[in-house]
Short mmCIF file of C-alpha atoms in Angstrom, two decimals:
data_model
loop_
_atom_site.label_atom_id
_atom_site.label_comp_id
_atom_site.label_asym_id
_atom_site.label_seq_id
_atom_site.Cartn_x
_atom_site.Cartn_y
_atom_site.Cartn_z
CA MET A 1 221.53 181.50 139.72
CA LYS A 2 225.04 182.32 138.28
CA LYS A 3 226.53 183.33 141.98
CA ILE A 4 224.81 179.70 142.96
CA SER A 5 226.56 177.89 140.13
CA LEU A 6 229.75 179.53 141.00
CA PHE A 7 229.46 178.54 144.47
CA ILE A 8 229.10 174.95 143.78
CA ILE A 9 232.04 174.93 141.29
CA ILE A 10 234.34 176.45 144.00
CA ALA A 11 233.08 174.08 146.83
CA VAL A 12 233.38 171.07 144.48
CA ALA A 13 236.62 172.17 143.55
CA LEU A 14 237.76 172.52 147.29
CA SER A 15 236.66 169.13 148.14
CA LEU A 16 239.22 167.94 145.93
CA VAL A 17 242.21 169.34 147.96
CA PRO A 18 243.68 167.57 151.11
CA TYR A 19 242.58 169.11 154.23
CA ASP A 20 246.51 169.08 155.41
CA THR A 21 247.40 171.04 152.20
CA ILE A 22 245.08 173.56 153.02
CA ALA A 23 245.91 173.79 156.45
CA GLN A 24 249.74 173.96 155.72
CA GLN A 25 248.95 176.90 153.30
CA LYS A 26 247.22 178.63 156.17
CA ALA A 27 249.85 178.04 158.56
CA LEU A 28 252.48 179.38 155.98
CA LYS A 29 250.66 182.64 155.41
CA LYS A 30 250.60 183.14 159.40
CA GLY A 31 254.47 182.37 159.56
CA TYR A 32 254.35 178.78 161.15
CA SER A 33 256.88 176.18 160.02
CA THR A 34 255.16 172.64 158.44
CA THR A 35 258.23 170.60 158.65
CA ASN A 36 256.70 168.48 161.23
CA TRP A 37 252.79 169.06 160.47
CA CYS A 38 250.69 166.96 161.49
CA VAL A 39 246.70 166.47 161.34
CA SER A 40 244.21 164.51 163.78
CA GLY A 41 247.51 163.10 165.30
CA VAL A 42 248.89 161.78 162.08
CA SER A 43 252.25 163.33 160.47
CA LYS A 44 252.97 163.50 157.25
CA ASN A 45 254.88 160.37 157.37
CA GLY A 46 251.94 158.16 158.17
CA LYS A 47 253.26 157.91 161.64
CA LYS A 48 251.56 158.63 164.63
CA SER A 49 252.62 161.91 166.26
CA GLY A 50 254.06 162.03 169.70
CA SER A 51 255.32 158.30 169.40
CA SER A 52 258.55 157.50 169.23
CA SER A 53 259.72 154.52 166.57
CA THR A 54 261.41 151.55 167.48
CA ALA A 55 261.27 149.41 164.23
CA GLY A 56 263.70 150.77 161.82
CA SER A 57 265.56 152.91 164.37
CA ALA A 58 268.96 152.30 166.22
CA ASN A 59 268.42 151.42 170.26
CA MET A 60 270.67 150.66 172.66
CA PHE A 61 269.84 148.79 176.19
CA PHE A 62 271.68 147.54 179.28
CA GLY A 63 270.14 145.43 181.97
CA ILE A 64 269.64 141.69 183.99
CA LYS A 65 268.79 138.56 182.81
CA GLY A 66 267.65 135.71 184.81
CA GLY A 67 266.18 132.33 184.52
CA VAL A 68 266.39 128.27 184.35
CA ASN A 69 268.62 126.04 182.78
CA LEU A 70 267.23 122.83 182.11
CA ALA A 71 270.49 121.00 182.37
CA SER A 72 271.32 117.63 180.76
CA MET A 73 274.45 115.90 179.19
CA SER A 74 275.02 113.42 176.37
CA TYR A 75 277.17 110.52 177.16
CA VAL A 76 279.25 108.52 174.34
CA GLY A 77 281.44 105.64 175.78
CA LEU A 78 280.71 106.11 179.33
CA ASN A 79 278.90 103.56 181.89
CA SER A 80 276.00 102.55 179.61
CA GLU A 81 273.60 101.13 182.57
CA TYR A 82 272.81 104.74 183.26
CA THR A 83 270.35 107.36 181.43
CA ALA A 84 270.87 111.15 181.90
CA LYS A 85 267.78 113.28 183.44
CA ARG A 86 267.57 116.84 183.35
CA LEU A 87 267.93 119.31 186.17
CA SER A 88 266.66 122.55 186.84
CA LEU A 89 269.26 124.85 187.62
CA PRO A 90 269.38 128.53 187.79
CA PHE A 91 271.48 131.34 185.95
CA GLY A 92 271.58 135.30 186.07
CA GLY A 93 273.49 137.96 184.71
CA ILE A 94 274.01 141.27 182.64
CA PHE A 95 273.39 141.87 178.94
CA PHE A 96 273.84 144.70 176.65
CA GLU A 97 271.79 145.29 173.37
CA TYR A 98 272.04 147.09 170.24
CA ASP A 99 269.16 147.06 167.53
CA ASN A 100 270.34 147.75 164.33
CA PRO A 101 267.59 149.70 161.97
CA SER A 102 268.20 146.64 159.73
CA GLY A 103 266.20 144.46 162.25
CA LEU A 104 269.22 142.69 163.40
CA SER A 105 270.46 143.00 167.07
CA ILE A 106 273.80 142.13 168.60
CA ILE A 107 273.36 140.85 172.35
CA PRO A 108 276.82 140.04 174.54
CA THR A 109 275.62 138.42 177.64
CA LEU A 110 277.44 137.67 180.65
CA LEU A 111 276.03 135.17 183.03
CA PHE A 112 276.73 133.18 186.22
CA LYS A 113 275.14 129.61 185.20
CA GLU A 114 274.94 126.07 186.63
CA ASP A 115 275.11 123.38 183.91
CA GLY A 116 274.88 119.49 184.91
CA THR A 117 272.77 116.52 184.62
CA GLY A 118 271.17 114.02 186.78
CA LEU A 119 271.55 110.31 186.11
CA MET A 120 269.13 107.36 186.65
CA GLY A 121 270.14 103.59 186.07
CA LYS A 122 270.16 99.98 187.56
CA GLU A 123 272.46 98.62 189.95
CA ALA A 124 274.89 96.18 188.94
CA ASP A 125 274.99 92.46 190.25
CA SER A 126 278.44 90.80 191.41
CA THR A 127 279.31 90.01 187.67
CA GLY A 128 278.75 93.47 186.46
CA SER A 129 275.38 92.93 184.74
CA ALA A 130 272.75 95.24 185.21
CA THR A 131 269.81 94.08 187.41
CA ASN A 132 266.11 95.52 187.84
CA GLN A 133 267.20 97.66 190.94
CA LYS A 134 267.07 101.10 190.44
CA ILE A 135 269.83 103.30 192.07
CA ASP A 136 269.12 106.51 193.67
CA GLU A 137 269.45 109.72 191.97
CA TYR A 138 272.95 110.77 191.10
CA ARG A 139 273.54 114.58 190.34
CA LEU A 140 276.73 116.50 188.71
CA VAL A 141 276.49 120.04 188.91
CA THR A 142 279.00 122.64 187.66
CA TYR A 143 279.35 126.39 188.43
CA ASN A 144 280.30 128.35 185.38
CA ILE A 145 280.81 131.97 184.42
CA ASP A 146 279.23 132.11 180.95
CA PHE A 147 279.61 134.57 177.87
CA SER A 148 277.68 134.27 174.64
CA LEU A 149 277.32 136.56 171.59
CA PRO A 150 273.62 136.19 170.46
CA ILE A 151 272.67 137.69 166.73
CA ALA A 152 269.20 138.32 166.78
CA TYR A 153 266.90 139.16 164.00
CA ASP A 154 264.00 140.73 165.01
CA ILE A 155 260.20 140.77 163.33
CA TYR A 156 258.50 143.71 164.19
CA ILE A 157 254.79 143.23 164.28
CA THR A 158 254.27 146.91 165.62
CA GLU A 159 256.56 149.43 166.24
CA ASN A 160 257.45 148.21 169.90
CA PHE A 161 256.46 144.59 169.44
CA ALA A 162 258.68 142.06 167.83
CA PRO A 163 259.20 137.97 167.85
CA PHE A 164 262.99 137.05 167.20
CA ILE A 165 265.01 134.31 166.25
CA TYR A 166 268.65 134.28 167.24
CA ILE A 167 271.98 132.17 167.13
CA ALA A 168 274.98 132.33 169.74
CA PRO A 169 278.47 130.89 170.37
CA ASN A 170 279.36 130.55 173.82
CA ILE A 171 282.27 129.97 175.96
CA SER A 172 282.46 129.08 179.59
CA TYR A 173 284.82 129.01 182.58
CA LYS A 174 284.16 126.21 185.48
CA ILE A 175 284.46 127.55 188.78
CA GLY A 176 283.47 124.99 190.97
CA GLY A 177 281.16 121.92 191.28
CA ASP A 178 280.22 118.30 192.55
CA ALA A 179 278.99 115.20 191.83
CA ILE A 180 276.51 113.67 194.23
CA THR A 181 274.79 110.37 194.71
CA SER A 182 271.77 110.92 197.12
CA ASP A 183 271.66 107.04 198.46
CA MET A 184 275.31 107.63 200.50
CA GLY A 185 275.78 111.43 200.04
CA SER A 186 279.24 110.64 198.37
CA VAL A 187 280.87 113.60 196.93
CA TYR A 188 283.02 112.59 193.80
CA SER A 189 285.48 114.69 191.85
CA ILE A 190 283.72 115.45 188.41
CA TYR A 191 286.81 115.79 186.07
CA TYR A 192 285.22 118.34 184.50
CA ARG A 193 287.25 120.65 181.76
CA SER A 194 287.60 124.34 182.96
CA PHE A 195 286.78 125.86 179.89
CA ASN A 196 283.99 124.70 177.35
CA TYR A 197 282.31 126.23 174.38
CA GLY A 198 279.23 125.28 172.30
CA ALA A 199 276.77 127.19 170.41
CA LYS A 200 272.70 128.26 171.34
CA ALA A 201 270.22 128.69 168.90
CA GLY A 202 266.79 130.43 170.09
CA VAL A 203 263.37 132.10 169.73
CA GLY A 204 261.74 134.78 171.83
CA LEU A 205 259.51 137.92 171.93
CA LYS A 206 260.76 141.44 172.92
CA TYR A 207 258.64 144.56 173.74
CA VAL A 208 259.94 148.20 173.91
CA LEU A 209 257.81 150.49 176.25
CA ASN A 210 258.56 154.11 175.62
CA MET A 211 258.10 156.19 179.28
CA GLY A 212 258.51 159.78 178.30
CA SER A 213 262.57 160.27 177.65
CA LEU A 214 262.76 156.69 178.86
CA LYS A 215 262.76 153.18 176.96
CA TRP A 216 262.16 150.10 178.84
CA LEU A 217 263.19 146.50 177.13
CA VAL A 218 261.47 143.37 178.19
CA ARG A 219 262.85 140.30 176.62
CA LEU A 220 261.51 136.63 177.19
CA ASP A 221 263.44 133.86 175.04
CA GLY A 222 264.35 130.11 174.86
CA ALA A 223 267.07 128.66 173.65
CA TYR A 224 268.81 125.10 173.18
CA ASN A 225 272.55 124.83 174.29
CA PHE A 226 274.27 122.45 172.12
CA GLY A 227 277.75 121.91 173.66
CA LEU A 228 280.61 120.99 171.12
CA SER A 229 283.64 120.60 173.51
CA ASN A 230 283.90 117.34 175.67
CA THR A 231 283.53 118.18 179.09
CA LEU A 232 285.35 115.17 180.60
CA ASP A 233 288.86 115.81 181.27
CA THR A 234 289.90 112.18 179.95
CA SER A 235 293.56 112.84 180.68
CA LYS A 236 293.09 111.98 183.98
CA LEU A 237 291.16 108.73 183.61
CA GLU A 238 293.82 106.40 184.22
CA ASN A 239 294.54 107.87 187.46
CA LEU A 240 291.00 107.87 189.28
CA LYS A 241 291.07 107.63 192.59
CA ASP A 242 287.22 108.26 193.34
CA TYR A 243 285.12 106.91 190.49
CA PRO A 244 281.95 108.97 189.94
CA ILE A 245 279.23 106.66 188.70
CA ASP A 246 278.62 108.50 185.36
CA ILE A 247 282.51 107.76 184.33
CA TRP A 248 283.03 104.03 185.71
CA ASN A 249 285.13 102.10 183.57
CA ALA A 250 284.89 105.08 180.97
CA GLU A 251 287.65 104.65 177.99
CA ALA A 252 289.93 107.00 176.43
CA SER A 253 287.43 108.24 173.79
CA ALA A 254 284.51 108.80 176.29
CA ARG A 255 282.89 111.99 175.60
CA ARG A 256 280.44 114.18 178.01
CA LYS A 257 278.58 117.12 176.45
CA ASN A 258 275.92 119.77 177.77
CA ARG A 259 272.73 119.61 176.22
CA GLY A 260 270.79 122.40 177.92
CA ILE A 261 267.19 123.95 177.50
CA GLU A 262 267.44 127.64 178.64
CA VAL A 263 264.34 129.95 179.62
CA GLY A 264 265.18 133.23 180.46
CA LEU A 265 263.60 136.98 181.25
CA SER A 266 265.49 139.89 180.49
CA LEU A 267 264.77 143.59 181.74
CA GLY A 268 266.81 146.44 179.99
CA ILE A 269 266.59 150.23 180.10
CA GLY A 270 267.52 152.33 177.11
CA LEU A 271 271.02 154.18 176.97
#
């Protein structure tokens, strides 16, 4: 009876000791290290063994980005008979991403991007007043090298998946472009400044896939491009030879600024 009581006391005492502590003591007696000891695939810090943490760790990626720019422009002091219409224009390029353990990411991005706008309006009569007759579509498209510096804040839901928000200053350099009316096929000078700048704000989702020693980044984002500079080169307004529809009778105080909605998909590889 005494032996049975003693056995019950020992059993109860052992049940109060965590299994991993007992296992670690046995391992120490055999000369094994318990620095990274884990039981049932869970390490002593609470993370699954065999997985690499993305949240809270520094990562770097390099990759490609492509998407569509739903481009438009805002007008002040230009021909009031016309309203802007969005165009679906492509963009593509490369990016580098550095993820800070604090949750902030810096993503320098270099793109070839098309900006522009469509215009719809009403035809004027001999007195210059608008009639009810609509004109055919007018398209203004520019080809640009665009550099932006998004600063994102990642909100990790799991170790590898995070929604994010970001803001980004951007500058662009025009390398070409034209303005065309579809009714006559006429090509006009666009009087578009070479350098322009603005700011972007957006949201997105990112996922980091661990494949052995490699990490892959997939990112989907959307942003509003708020142009700050006047793209219209007003210094040439007095000497226009071929009047584009959108700046007919424009004043020196006229403004034409980019207002695009960009939707992009990025694919990167860990460095």
